[in-house]
N, CA, C and O of each residue as an XYZ file, in Angstrom:
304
protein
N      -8.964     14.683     14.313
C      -8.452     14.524     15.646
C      -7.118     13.769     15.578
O      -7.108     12.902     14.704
N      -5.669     13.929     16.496
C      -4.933     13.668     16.272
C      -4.499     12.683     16.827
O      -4.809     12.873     18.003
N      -3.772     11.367     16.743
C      -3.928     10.200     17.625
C      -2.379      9.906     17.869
O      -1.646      9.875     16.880
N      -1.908      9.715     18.997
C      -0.342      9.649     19.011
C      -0.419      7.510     19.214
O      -1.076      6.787     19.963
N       0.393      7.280     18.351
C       0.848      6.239     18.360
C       2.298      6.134     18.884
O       3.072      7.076     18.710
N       2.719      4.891     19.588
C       4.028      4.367     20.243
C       4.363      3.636     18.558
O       3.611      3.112     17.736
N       6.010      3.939     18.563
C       6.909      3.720     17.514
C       6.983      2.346     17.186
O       7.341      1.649     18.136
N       6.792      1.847     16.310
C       6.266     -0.191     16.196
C       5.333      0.066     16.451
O       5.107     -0.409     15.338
N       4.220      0.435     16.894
C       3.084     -0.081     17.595
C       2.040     -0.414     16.681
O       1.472     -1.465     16.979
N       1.485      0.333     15.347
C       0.445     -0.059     14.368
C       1.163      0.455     13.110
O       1.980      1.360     12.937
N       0.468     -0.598     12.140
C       0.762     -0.088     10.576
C      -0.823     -0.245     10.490
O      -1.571     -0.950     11.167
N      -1.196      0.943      9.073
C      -2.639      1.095      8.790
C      -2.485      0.715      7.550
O      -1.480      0.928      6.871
N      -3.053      0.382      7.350
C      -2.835     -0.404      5.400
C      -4.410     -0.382      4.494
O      -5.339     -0.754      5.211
N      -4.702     -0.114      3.471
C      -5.721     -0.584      2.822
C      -6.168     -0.425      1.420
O      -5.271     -1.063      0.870
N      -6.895     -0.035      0.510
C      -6.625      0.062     -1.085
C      -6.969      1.349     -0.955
O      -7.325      1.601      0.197
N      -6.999      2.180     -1.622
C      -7.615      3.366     -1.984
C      -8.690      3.827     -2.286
O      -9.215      4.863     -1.879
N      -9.205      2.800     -3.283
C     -10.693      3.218     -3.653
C     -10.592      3.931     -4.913
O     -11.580      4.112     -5.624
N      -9.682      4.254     -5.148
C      -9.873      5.078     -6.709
C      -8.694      4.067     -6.954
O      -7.786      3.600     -6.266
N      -9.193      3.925     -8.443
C      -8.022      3.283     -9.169
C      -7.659      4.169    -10.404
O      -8.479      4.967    -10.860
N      -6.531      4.025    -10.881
C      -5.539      4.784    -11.738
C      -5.555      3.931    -13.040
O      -5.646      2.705    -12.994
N      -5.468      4.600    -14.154
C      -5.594      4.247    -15.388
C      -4.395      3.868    -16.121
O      -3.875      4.917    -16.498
N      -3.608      2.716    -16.559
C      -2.449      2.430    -16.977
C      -2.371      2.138    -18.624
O      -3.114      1.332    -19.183
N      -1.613      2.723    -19.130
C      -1.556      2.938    -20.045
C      -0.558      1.828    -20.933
O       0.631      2.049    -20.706
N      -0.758      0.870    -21.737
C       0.096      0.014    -22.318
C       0.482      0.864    -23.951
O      -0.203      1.217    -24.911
N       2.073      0.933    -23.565
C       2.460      1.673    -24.573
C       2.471      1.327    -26.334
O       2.167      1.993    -27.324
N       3.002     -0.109    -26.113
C       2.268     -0.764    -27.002
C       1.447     -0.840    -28.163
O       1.530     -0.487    -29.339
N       0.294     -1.658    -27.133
C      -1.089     -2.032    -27.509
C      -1.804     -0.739    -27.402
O      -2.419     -0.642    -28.464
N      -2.037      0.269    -26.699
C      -2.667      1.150    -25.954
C      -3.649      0.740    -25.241
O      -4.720      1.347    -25.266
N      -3.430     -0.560    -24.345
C      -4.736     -0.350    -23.949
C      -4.639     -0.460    -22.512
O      -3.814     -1.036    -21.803
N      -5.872      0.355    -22.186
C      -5.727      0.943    -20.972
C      -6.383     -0.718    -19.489
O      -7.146     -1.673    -19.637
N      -5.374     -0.118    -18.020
C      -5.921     -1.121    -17.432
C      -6.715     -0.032    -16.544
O      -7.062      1.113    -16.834
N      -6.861     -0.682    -15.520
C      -7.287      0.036    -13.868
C      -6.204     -0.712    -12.821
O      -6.153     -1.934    -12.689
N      -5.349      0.238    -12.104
C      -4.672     -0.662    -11.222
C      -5.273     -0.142     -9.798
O      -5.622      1.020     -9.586
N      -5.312     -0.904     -9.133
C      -5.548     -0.431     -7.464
C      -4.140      0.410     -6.732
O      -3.002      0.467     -7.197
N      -4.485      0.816     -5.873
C      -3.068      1.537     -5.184
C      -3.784      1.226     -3.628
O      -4.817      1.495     -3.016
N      -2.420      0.427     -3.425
C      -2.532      0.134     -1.599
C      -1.403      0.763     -1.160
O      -0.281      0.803     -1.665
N      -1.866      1.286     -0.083
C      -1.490      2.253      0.758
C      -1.229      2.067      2.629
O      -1.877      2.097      3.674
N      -0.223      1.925      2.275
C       0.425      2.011      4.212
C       0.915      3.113      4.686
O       1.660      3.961      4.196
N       0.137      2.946      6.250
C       1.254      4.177      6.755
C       1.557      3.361      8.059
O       1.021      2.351      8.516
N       2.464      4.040      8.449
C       3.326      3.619      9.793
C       2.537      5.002     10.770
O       2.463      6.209     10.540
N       1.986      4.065     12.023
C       1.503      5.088     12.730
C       2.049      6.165     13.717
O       1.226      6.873     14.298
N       3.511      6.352     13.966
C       3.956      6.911     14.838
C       4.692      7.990     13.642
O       4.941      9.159     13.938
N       4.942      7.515     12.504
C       5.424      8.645     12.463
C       4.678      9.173     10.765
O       5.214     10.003     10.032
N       3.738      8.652     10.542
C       2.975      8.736      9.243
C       4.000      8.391      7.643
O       3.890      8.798      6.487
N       4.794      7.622      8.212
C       5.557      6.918      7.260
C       4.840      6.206      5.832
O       4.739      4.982      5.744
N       4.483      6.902      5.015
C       3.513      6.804      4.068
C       4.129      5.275      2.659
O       4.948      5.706      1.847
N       3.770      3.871      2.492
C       4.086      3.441      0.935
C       2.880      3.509      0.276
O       1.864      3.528      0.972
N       2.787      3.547     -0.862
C       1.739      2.797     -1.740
C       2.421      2.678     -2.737
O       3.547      3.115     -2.977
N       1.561      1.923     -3.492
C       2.158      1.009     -4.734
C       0.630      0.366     -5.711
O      -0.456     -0.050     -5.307
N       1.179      0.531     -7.069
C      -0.258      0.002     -7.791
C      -0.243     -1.517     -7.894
O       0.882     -2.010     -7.982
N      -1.027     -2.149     -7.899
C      -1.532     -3.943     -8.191
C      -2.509     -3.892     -8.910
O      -3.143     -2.879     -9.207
N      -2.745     -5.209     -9.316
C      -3.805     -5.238    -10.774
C      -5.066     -5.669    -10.114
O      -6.060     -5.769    -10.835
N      -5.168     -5.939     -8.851
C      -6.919     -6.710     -7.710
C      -6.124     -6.580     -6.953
O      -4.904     -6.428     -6.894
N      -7.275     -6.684     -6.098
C      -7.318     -7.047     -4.669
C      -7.149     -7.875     -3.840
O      -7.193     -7.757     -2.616
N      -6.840     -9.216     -4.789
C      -6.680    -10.544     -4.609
C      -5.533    -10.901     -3.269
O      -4.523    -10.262     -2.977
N      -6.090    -12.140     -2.603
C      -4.997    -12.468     -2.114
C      -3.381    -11.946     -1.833
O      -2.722    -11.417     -0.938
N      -3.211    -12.471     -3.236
C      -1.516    -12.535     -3.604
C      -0.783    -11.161     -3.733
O       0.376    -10.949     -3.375
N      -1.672    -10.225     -4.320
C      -1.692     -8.722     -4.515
C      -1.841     -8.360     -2.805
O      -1.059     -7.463     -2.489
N      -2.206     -8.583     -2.306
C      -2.504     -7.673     -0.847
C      -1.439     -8.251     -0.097
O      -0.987     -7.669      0.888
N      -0.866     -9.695     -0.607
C       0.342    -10.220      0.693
C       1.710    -10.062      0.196
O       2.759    -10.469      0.696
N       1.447     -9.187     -1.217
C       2.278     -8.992     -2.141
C       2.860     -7.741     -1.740
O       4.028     -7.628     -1.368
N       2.022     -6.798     -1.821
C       2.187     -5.347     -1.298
C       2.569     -5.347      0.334
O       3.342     -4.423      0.588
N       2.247     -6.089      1.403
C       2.424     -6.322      2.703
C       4.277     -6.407      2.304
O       5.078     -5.490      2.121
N       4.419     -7.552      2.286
C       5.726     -7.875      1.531
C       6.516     -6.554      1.312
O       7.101     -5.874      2.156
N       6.411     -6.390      0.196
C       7.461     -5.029      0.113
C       6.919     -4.241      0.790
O       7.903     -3.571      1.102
N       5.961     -3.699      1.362
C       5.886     -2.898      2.140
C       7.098     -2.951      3.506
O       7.943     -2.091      3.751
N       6.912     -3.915      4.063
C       7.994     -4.410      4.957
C       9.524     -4.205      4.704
O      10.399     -3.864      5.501
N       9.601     -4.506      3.376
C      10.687     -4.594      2.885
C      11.781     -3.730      2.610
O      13.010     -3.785      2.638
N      10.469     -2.528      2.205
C      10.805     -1.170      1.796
C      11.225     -0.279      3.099
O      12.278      0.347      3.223
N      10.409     -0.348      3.820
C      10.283      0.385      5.231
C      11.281     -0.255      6.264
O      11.776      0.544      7.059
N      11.624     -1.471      6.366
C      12.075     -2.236      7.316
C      11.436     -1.691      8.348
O      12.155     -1.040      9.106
N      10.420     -1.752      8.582
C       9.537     -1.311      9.807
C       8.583     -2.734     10.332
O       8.090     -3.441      9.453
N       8.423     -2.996     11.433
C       7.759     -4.197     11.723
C       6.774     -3.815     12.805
O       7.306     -3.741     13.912
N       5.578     -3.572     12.780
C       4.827     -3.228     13.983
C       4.508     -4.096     15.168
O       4.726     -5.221     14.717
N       4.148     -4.235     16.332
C       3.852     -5.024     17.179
C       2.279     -5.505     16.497
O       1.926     -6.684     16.504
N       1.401     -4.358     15.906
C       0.287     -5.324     16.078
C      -0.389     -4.781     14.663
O      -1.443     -5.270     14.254
């Protein structure tokens, strides 16, 4: 179902749920990174980006450039 959002009005943000396998060229050894994922609701303005948890710093980390990247600021 299709939901019209006002322009600013929501960002949807959250991890993915599958994590991606990173490869250290190196050492070879493999991690798991998370991928959080925003969209901007008016116009499905899509970021994601991989982090190593879910932690704190990682989620206000990704908020962060998310913002940054987009220069988009929602009301709520």
């Amino acid at each position: 179902m299709r939901q019209e959002h006002a322009a600013g009005d929501k960002v949807f943000v959250d991890y993915s749920g599958k994590k991606i396998p990173i490869v250290d060229r190196k050492s070879g050894e493999i991690r798991e990174a998370e991928i959080f994922v925003a969209v901007l609701g008016a116009s499905s303005y899509t970021f994601a980006e991989a982090t190593w948890t879910q932690t704190l710093p990682d989620w206000i980390g990704s908020h962060v450039r998310m913002f940054g990247f987009s220069r988009a600021f929602p009301d709520s």
